[in-house]
JSON list of C-alpha atoms in Angstrom, two decimals:
[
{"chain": "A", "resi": 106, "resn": "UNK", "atom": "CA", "xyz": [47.67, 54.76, 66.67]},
{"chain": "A", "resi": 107, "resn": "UNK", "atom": "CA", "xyz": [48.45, 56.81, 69.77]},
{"chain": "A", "resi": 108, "resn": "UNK", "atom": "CA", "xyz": [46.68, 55.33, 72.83]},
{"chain": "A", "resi": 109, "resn": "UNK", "atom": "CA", "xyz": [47.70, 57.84, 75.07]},
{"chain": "A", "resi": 110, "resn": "UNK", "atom": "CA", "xyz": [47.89, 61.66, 73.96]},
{"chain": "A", "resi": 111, "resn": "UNK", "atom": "CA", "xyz": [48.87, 64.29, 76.20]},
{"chain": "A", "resi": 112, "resn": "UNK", "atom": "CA", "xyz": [48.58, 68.42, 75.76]},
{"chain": "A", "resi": 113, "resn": "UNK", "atom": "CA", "xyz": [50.14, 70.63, 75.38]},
{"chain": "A", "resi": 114, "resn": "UNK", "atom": "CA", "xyz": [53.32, 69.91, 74.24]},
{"chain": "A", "resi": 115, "resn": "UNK", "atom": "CA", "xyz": [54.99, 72.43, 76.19]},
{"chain": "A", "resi": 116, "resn": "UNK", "atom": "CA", "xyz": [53.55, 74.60, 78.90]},
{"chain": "A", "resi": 117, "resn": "UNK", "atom": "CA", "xyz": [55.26, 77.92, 81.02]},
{"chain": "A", "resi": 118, "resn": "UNK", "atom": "CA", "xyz": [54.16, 78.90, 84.34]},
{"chain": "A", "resi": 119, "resn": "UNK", "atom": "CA", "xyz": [55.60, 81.77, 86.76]},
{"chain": "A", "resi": 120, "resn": "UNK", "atom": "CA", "xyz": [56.46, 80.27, 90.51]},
{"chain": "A", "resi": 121, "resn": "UNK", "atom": "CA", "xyz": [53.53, 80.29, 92.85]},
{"chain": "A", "resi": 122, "resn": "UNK", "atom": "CA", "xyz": [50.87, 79.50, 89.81]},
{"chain": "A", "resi": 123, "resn": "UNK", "atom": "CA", "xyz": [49.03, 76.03, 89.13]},
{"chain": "A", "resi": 124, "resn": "UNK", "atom": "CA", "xyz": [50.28, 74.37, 86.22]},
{"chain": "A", "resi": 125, "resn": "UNK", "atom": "CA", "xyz": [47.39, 71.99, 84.32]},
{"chain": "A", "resi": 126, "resn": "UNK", "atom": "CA", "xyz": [48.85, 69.09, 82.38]},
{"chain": "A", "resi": 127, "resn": "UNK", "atom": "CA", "xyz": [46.48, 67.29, 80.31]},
{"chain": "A", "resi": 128, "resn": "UNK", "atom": "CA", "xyz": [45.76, 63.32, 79.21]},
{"chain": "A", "resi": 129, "resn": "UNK", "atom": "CA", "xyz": [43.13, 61.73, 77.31]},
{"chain": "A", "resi": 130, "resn": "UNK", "atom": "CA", "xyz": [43.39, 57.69, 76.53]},
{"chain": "A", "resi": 131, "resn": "UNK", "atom": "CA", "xyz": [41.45, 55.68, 73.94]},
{"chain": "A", "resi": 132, "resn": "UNK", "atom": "CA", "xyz": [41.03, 51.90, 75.72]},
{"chain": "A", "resi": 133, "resn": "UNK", "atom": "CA", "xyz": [38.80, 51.47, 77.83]},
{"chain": "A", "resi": 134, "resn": "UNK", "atom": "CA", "xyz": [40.29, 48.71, 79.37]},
{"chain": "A", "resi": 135, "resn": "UNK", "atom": "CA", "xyz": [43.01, 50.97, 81.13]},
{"chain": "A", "resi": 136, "resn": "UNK", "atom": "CA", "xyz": [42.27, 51.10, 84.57]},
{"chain": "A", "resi": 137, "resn": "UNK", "atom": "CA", "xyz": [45.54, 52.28, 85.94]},
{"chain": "A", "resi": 138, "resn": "UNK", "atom": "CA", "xyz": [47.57, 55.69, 85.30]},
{"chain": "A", "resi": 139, "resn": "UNK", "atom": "CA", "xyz": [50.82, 56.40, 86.54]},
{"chain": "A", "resi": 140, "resn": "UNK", "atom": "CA", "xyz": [52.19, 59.88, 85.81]},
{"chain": "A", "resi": 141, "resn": "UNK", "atom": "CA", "xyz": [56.35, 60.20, 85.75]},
{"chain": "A", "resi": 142, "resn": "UNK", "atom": "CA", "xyz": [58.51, 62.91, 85.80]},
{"chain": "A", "resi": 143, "resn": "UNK", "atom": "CA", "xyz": [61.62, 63.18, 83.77]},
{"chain": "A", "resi": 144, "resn": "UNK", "atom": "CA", "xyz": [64.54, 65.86, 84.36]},
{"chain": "A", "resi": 145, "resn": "UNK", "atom": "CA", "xyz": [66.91, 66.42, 81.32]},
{"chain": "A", "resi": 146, "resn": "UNK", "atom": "CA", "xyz": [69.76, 63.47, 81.51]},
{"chain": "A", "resi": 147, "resn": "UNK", "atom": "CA", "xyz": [67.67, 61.10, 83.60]},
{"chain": "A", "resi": 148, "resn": "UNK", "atom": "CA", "xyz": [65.70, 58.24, 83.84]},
{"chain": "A", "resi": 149, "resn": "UNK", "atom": "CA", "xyz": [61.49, 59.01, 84.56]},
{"chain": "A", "resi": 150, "resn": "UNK", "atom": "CA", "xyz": [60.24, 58.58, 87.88]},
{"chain": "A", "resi": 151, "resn": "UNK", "atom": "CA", "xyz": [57.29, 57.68, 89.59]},
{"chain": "A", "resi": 152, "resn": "UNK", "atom": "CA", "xyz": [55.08, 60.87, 90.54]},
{"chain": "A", "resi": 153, "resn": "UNK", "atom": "CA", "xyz": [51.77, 59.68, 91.33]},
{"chain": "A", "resi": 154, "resn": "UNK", "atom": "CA", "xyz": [49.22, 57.72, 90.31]},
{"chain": "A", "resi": 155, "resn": "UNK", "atom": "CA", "xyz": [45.45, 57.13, 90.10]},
{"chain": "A", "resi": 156, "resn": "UNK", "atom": "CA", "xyz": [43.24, 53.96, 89.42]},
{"chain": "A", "resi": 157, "resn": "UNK", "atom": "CA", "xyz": [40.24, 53.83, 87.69]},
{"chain": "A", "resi": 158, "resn": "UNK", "atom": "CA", "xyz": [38.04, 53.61, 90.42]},
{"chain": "A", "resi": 159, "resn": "UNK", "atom": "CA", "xyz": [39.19, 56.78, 91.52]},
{"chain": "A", "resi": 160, "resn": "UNK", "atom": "CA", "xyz": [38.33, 60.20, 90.69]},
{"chain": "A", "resi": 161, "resn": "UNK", "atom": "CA", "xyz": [40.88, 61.87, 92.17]},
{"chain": "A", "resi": 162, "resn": "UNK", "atom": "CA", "xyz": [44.17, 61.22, 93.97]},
{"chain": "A", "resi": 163, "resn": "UNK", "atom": "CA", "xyz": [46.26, 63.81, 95.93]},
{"chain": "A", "resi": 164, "resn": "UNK", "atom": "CA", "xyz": [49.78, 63.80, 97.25]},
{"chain": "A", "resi": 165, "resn": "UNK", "atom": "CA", "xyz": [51.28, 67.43, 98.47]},
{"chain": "A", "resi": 166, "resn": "UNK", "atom": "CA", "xyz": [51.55, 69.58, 95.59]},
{"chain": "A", "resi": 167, "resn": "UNK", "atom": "CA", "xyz": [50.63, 66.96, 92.83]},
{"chain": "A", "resi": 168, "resn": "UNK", "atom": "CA", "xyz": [46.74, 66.02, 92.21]},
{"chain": "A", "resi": 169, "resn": "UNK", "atom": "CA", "xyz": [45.42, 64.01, 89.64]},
{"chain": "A", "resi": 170, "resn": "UNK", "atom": "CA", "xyz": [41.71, 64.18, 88.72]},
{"chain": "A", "resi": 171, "resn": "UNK", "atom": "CA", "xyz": [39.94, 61.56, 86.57]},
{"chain": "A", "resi": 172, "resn": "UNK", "atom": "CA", "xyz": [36.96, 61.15, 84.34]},
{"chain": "A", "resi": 173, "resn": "UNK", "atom": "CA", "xyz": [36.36, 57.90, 83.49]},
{"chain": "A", "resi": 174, "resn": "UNK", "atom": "CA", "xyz": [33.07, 58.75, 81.30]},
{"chain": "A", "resi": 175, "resn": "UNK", "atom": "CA", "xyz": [35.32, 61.01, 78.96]},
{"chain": "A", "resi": 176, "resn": "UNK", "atom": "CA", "xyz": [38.51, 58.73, 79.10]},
{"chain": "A", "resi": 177, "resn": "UNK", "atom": "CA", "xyz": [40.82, 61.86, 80.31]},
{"chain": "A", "resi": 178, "resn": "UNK", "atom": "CA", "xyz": [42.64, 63.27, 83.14]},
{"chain": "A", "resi": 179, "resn": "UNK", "atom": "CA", "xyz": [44.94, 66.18, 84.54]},
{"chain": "A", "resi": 180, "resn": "UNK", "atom": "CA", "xyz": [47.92, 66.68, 86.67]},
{"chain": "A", "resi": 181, "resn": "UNK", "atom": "CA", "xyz": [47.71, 69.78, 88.42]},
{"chain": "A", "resi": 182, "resn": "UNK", "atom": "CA", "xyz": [50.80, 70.98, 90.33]},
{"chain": "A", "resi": 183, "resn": "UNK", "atom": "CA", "xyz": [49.69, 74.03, 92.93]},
{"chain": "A", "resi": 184, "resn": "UNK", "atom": "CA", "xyz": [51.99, 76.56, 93.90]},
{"chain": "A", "resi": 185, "resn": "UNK", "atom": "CA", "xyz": [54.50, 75.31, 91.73]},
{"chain": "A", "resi": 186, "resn": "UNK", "atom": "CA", "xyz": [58.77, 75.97, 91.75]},
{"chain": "A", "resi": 187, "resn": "UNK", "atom": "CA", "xyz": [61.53, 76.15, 89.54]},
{"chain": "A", "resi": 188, "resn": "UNK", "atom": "CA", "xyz": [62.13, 72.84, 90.88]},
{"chain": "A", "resi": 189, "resn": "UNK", "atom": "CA", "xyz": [59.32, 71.25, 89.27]},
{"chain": "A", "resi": 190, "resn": "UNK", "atom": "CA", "xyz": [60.66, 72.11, 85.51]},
{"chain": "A", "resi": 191, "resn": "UNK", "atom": "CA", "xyz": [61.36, 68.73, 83.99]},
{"chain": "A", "resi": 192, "resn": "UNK", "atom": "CA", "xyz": [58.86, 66.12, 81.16]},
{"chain": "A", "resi": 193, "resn": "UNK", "atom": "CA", "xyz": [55.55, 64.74, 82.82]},
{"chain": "A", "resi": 194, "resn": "UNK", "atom": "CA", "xyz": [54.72, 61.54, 80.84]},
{"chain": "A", "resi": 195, "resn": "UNK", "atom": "CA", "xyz": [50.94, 60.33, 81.40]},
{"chain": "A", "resi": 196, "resn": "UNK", "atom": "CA", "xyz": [50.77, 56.37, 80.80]},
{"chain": "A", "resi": 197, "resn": "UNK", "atom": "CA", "xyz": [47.74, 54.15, 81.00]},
{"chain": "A", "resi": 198, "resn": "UNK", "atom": "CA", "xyz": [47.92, 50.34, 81.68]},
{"chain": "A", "resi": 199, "resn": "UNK", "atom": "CA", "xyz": [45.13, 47.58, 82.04]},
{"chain": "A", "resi": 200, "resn": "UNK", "atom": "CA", "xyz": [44.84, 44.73, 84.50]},
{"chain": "A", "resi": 201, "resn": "UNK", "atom": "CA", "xyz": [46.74, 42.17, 82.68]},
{"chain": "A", "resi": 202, "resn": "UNK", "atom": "CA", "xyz": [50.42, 42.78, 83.91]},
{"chain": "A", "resi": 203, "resn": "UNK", "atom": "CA", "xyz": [51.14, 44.72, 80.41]},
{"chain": "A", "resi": 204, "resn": "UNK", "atom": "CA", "xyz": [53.69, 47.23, 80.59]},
{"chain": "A", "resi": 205, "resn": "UNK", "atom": "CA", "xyz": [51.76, 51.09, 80.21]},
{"chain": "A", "resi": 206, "resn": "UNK", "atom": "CA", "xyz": [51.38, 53.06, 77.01]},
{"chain": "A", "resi": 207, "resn": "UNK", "atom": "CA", "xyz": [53.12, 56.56, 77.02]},
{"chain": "A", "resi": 208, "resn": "UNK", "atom": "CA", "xyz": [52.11, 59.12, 76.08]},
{"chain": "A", "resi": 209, "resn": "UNK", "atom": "CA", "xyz": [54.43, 61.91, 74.47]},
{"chain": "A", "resi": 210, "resn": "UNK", "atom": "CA", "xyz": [55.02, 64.61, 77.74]},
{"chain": "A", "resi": 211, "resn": "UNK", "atom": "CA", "xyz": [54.27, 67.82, 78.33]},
{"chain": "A", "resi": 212, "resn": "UNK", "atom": "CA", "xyz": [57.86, 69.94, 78.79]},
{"chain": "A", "resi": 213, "resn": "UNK", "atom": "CA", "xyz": [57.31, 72.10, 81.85]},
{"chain": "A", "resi": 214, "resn": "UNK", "atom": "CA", "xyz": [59.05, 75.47, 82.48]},
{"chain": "A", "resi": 215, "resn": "UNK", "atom": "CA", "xyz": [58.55, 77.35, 85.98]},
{"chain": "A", "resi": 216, "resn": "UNK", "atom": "CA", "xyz": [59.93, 80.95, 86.17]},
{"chain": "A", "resi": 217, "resn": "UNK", "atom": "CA", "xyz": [60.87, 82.70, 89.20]},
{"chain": "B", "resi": 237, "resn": "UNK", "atom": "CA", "xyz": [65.27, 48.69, 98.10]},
{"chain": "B", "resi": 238, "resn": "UNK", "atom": "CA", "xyz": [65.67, 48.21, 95.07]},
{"chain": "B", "resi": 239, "resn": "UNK", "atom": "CA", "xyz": [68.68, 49.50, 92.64]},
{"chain": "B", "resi": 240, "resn": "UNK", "atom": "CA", "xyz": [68.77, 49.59, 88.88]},
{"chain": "B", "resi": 241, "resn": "UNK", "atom": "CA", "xyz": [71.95, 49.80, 87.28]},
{"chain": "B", "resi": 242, "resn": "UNK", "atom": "CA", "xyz": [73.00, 50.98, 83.98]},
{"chain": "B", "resi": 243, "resn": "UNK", "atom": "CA", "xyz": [76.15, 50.61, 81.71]},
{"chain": "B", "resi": 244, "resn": "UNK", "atom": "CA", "xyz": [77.91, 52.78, 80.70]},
{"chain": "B", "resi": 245, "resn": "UNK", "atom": "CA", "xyz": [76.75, 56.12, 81.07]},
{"chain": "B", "resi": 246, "resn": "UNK", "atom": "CA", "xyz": [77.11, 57.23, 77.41]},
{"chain": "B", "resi": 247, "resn": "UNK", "atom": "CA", "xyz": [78.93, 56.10, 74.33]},
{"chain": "B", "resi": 248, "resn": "UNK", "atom": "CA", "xyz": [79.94, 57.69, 71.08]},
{"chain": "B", "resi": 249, "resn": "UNK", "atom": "CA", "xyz": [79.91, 55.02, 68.25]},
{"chain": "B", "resi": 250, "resn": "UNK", "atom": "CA", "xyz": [80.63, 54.74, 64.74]},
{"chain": "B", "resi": 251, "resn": "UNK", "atom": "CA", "xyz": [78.11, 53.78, 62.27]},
{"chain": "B", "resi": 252, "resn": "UNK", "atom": "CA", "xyz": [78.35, 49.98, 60.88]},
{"chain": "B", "resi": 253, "resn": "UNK", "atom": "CA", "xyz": [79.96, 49.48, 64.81]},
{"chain": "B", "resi": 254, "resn": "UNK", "atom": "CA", "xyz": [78.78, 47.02, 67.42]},
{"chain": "B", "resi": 255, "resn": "UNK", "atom": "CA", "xyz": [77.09, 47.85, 70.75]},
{"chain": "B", "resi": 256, "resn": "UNK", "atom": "CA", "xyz": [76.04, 46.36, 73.70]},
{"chain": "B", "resi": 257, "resn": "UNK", "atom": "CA", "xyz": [74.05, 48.05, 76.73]},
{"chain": "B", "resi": 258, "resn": "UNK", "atom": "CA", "xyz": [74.05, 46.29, 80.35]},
{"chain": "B", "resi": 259, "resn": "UNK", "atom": "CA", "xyz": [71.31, 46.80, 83.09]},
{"chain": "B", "resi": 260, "resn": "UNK", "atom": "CA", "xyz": [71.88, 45.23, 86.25]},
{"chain": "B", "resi": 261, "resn": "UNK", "atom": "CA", "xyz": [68.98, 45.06, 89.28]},
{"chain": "B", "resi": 262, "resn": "UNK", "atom": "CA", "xyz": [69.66, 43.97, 93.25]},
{"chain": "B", "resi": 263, "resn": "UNK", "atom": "CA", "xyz": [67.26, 43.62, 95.80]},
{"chain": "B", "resi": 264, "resn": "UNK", "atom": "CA", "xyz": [64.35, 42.15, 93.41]},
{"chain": "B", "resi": 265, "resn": "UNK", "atom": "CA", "xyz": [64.16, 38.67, 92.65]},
{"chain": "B", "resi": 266, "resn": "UNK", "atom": "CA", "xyz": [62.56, 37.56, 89.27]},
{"chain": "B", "resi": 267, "resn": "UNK", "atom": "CA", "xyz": [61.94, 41.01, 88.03]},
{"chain": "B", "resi": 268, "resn": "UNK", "atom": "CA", "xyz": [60.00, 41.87, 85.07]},
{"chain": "B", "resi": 269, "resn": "UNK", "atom": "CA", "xyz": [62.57, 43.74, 83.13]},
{"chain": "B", "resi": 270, "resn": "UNK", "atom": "CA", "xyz": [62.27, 46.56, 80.25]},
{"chain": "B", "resi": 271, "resn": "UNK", "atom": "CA", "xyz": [64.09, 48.04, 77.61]},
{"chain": "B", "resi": 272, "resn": "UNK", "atom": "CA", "xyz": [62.88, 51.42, 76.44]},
{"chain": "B", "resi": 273, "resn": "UNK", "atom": "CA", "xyz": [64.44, 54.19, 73.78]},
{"chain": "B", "resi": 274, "resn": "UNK", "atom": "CA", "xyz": [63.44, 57.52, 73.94]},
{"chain": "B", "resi": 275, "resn": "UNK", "atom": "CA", "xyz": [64.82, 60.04, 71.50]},
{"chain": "B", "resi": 276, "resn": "UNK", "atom": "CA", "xyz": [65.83, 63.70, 72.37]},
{"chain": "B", "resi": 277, "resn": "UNK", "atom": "CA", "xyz": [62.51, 65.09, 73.33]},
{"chain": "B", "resi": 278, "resn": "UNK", "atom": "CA", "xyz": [60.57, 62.37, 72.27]},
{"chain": "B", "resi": 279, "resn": "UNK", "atom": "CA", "xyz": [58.14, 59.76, 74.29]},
{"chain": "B", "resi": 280, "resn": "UNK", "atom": "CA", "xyz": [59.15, 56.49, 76.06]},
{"chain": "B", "resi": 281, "resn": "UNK", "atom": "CA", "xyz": [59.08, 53.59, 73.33]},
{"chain": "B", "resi": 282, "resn": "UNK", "atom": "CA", "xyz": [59.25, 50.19, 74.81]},
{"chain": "B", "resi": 283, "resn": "UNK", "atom": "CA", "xyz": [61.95, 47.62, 72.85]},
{"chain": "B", "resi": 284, "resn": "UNK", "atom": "CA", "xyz": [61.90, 43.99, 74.73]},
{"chain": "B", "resi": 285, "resn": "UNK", "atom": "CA", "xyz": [60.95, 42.83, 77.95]},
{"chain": "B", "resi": 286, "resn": "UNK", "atom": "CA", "xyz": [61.23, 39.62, 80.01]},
{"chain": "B", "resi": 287, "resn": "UNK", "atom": "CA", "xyz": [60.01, 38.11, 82.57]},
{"chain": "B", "resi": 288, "resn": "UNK", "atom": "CA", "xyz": [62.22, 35.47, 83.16]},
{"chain": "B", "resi": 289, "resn": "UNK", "atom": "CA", "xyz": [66.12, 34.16, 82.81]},
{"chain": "B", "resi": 290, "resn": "UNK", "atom": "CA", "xyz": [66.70, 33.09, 78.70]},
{"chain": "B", "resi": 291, "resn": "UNK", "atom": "CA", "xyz": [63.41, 34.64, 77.85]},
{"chain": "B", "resi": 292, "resn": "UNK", "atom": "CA", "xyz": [62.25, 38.01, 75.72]},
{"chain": "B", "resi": 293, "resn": "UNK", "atom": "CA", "xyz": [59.93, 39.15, 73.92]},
{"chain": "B", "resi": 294, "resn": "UNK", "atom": "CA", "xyz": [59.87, 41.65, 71.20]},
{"chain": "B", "resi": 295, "resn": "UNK", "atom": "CA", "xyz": [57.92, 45.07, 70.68]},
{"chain": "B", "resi": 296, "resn": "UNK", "atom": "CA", "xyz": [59.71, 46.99, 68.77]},
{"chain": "B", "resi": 297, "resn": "UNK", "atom": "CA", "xyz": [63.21, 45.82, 67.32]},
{"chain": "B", "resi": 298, "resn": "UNK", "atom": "CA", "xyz": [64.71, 48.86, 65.44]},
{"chain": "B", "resi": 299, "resn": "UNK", "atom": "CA", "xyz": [67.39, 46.14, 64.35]},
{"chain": "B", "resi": 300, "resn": "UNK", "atom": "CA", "xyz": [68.66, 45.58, 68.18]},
{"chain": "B", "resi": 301, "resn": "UNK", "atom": "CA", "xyz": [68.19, 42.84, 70.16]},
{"chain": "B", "resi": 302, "resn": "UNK", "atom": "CA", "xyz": [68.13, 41.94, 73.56]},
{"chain": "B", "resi": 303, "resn": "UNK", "atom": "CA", "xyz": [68.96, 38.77, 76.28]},
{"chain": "B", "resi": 304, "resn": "UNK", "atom": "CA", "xyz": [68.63, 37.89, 79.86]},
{"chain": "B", "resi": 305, "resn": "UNK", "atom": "CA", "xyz": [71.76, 35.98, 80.84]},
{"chain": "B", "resi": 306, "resn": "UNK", "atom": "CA", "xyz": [70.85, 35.94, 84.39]},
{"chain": "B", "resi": 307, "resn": "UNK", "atom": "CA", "xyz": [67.87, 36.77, 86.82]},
{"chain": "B", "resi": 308, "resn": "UNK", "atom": "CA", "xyz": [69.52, 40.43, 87.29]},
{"chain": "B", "resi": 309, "resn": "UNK", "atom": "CA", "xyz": [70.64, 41.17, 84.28]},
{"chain": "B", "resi": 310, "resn": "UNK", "atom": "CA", "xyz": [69.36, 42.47, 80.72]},
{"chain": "B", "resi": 311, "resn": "UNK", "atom": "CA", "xyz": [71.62, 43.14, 77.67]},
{"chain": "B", "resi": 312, "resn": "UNK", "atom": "CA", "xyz": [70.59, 45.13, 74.67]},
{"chain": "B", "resi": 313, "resn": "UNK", "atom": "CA", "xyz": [72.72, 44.64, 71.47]},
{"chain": "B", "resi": 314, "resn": "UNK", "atom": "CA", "xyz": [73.14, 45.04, 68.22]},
{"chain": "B", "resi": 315, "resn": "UNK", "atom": "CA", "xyz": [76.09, 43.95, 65.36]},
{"chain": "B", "resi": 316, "resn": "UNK", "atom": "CA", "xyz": [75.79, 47.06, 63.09]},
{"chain": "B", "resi": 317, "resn": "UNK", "atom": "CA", "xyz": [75.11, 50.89, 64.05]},
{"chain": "B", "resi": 318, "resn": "UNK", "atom": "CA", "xyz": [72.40, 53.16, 62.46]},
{"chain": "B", "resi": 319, "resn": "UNK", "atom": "CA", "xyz": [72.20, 56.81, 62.42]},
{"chain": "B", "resi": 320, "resn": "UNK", "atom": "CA", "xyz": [68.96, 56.42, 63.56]},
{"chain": "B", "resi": 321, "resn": "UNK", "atom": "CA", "xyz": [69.82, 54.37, 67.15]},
{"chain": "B", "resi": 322, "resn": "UNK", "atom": "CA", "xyz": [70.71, 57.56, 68.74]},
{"chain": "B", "resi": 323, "resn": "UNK", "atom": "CA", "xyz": [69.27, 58.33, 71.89]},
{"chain": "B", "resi": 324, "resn": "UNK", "atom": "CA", "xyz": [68.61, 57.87, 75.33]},
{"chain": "B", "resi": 325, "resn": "UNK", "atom": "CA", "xyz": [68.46, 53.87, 76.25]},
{"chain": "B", "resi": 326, "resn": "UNK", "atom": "CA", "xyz": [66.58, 53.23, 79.60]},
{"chain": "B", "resi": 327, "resn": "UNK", "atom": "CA", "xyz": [66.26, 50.21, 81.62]},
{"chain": "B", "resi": 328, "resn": "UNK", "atom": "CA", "xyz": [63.31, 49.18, 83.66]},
{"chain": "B", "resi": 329, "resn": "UNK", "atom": "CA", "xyz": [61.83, 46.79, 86.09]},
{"chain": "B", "resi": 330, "resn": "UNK", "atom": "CA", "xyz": [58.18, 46.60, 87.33]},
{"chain": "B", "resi": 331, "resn": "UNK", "atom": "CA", "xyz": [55.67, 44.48, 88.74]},
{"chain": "B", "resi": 332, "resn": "UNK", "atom": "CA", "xyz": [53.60, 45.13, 85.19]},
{"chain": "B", "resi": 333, "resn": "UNK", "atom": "CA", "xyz": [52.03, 48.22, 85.58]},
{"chain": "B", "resi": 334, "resn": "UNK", "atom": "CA", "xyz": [54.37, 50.38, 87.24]},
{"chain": "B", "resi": 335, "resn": "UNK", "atom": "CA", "xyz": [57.65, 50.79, 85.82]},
{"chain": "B", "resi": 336, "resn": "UNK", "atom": "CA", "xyz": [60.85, 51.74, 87.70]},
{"chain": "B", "resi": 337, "resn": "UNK", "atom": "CA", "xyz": [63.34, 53.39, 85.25]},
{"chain": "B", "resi": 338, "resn": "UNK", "atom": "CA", "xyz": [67.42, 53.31, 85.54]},
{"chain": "B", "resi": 339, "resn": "UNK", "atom": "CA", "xyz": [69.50, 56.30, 84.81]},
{"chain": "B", "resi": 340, "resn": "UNK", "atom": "CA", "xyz": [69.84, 55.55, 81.21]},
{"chain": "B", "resi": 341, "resn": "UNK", "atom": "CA", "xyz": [72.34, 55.27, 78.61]},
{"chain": "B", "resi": 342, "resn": "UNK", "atom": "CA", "xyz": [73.33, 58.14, 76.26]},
{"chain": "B", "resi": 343, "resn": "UNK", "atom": "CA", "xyz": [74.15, 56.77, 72.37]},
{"chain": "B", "resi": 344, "resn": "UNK", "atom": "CA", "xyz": [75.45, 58.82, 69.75]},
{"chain": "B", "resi": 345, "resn": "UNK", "atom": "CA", "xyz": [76.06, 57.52, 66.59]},
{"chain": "B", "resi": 346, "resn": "UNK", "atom": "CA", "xyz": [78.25, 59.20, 64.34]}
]
């Protein structure tokens, strides 16, 4: 059973555009989302992240707005480079020191 | 700050062959520490963790198996080689919730 489902699998955006990554979860006992991003060859790192009692968190470029009523969230990366083509992974993790549940990425491709 | 270590880079193994992965941490004490596999375009699927020296548990073994020898240090092993342990091996630490990854290991099994 997949916990944590992102879409879509693969998205393509020209340089300057917003790219929209999408997650949905099924617990409702997550209450803390960290998004990573993963460039071919590496390990993920930590992008940003949003708690539950939030509804939306911002940090330059990278904003992540959640709806707790319909258990799902976006990334959405404004103005975005050729830099920013790697994996985002959306995970979801609960309050009782568990490790989070990934979901499968979204492969992002910015063209100049 | 924290650094995460991880040995070797890649490896190119036999099948039937042994392996063993290292994952070193300085500047935490008493991490939480993580083994994950991910295969070529695949998702991040968590193996073992600990939380302590001489303790692991188990959440997914794929026929591998892991130990914590000392407070910064995390082994993942195995005796015999599959086809099917190819991939990307990635150590992490975290406070629970957060996870901060390594570079990873490349295995190819051949």
């Amino acid at each position: 059973q997949q916990q944590v489902r992102q879409s879509p699998q693969s998205l393509t955006v020209w340089e300057g555009e917003t790219a929209i990554l999408n997650c949905s979860y099924e617990d409702s006992t997550f209450n803390y989302f960290p998004w990573y991003q993963q460039f071919p060859g590496e390990g993920p790192a930590l992008l940003i992240s949003i708690r539950s009692v939030s509804d939306k968190k911002e940090d330059g470029r990278f904003t992540i707005f959640f709806n707790k009523r319909e258990k799902k969230l976006s990334l959405h990366i404004t103005d975005s480079q050729p830099g920013d083509s790697a994996t985002y992974f959306c995970a979801a993790s609960d309050n009782n020191n568990n490790a989070p549940r990934f979901g499968a990425g979204t492969k992002l491709s910015v063209k100049p | 700050a924290q650094t995460i270590h991880q040995w070797p880079v890649a490896e190119i193994k036999a099948v039937g062959s042994p392996l063993s992965l290292g994952c070193t941490i300085k500047g935490k004490s008493s991490p939480n520490l993580y083994w994950y596999w991910q295969a070529t375009g695949g998702t991040l699927q968590q193996l073992f963790y600990s939380i302590t020296v001489g303790q692991v548990e188990s959440v997914v073994q794929l026929n591998l198996s892991a130990s914590r020898p000392k407070d910064d240090q995390f082994i993942l092993s195995t005796e015999k080689l599959l086809l099917s342990h190819s991939g990307f091996y990635l150590c992490a630490w975290g406070p629970g919730d957060t996870q901060y990854f390594g570079p990873g290991t490349r295995l190819l099994v051949l």
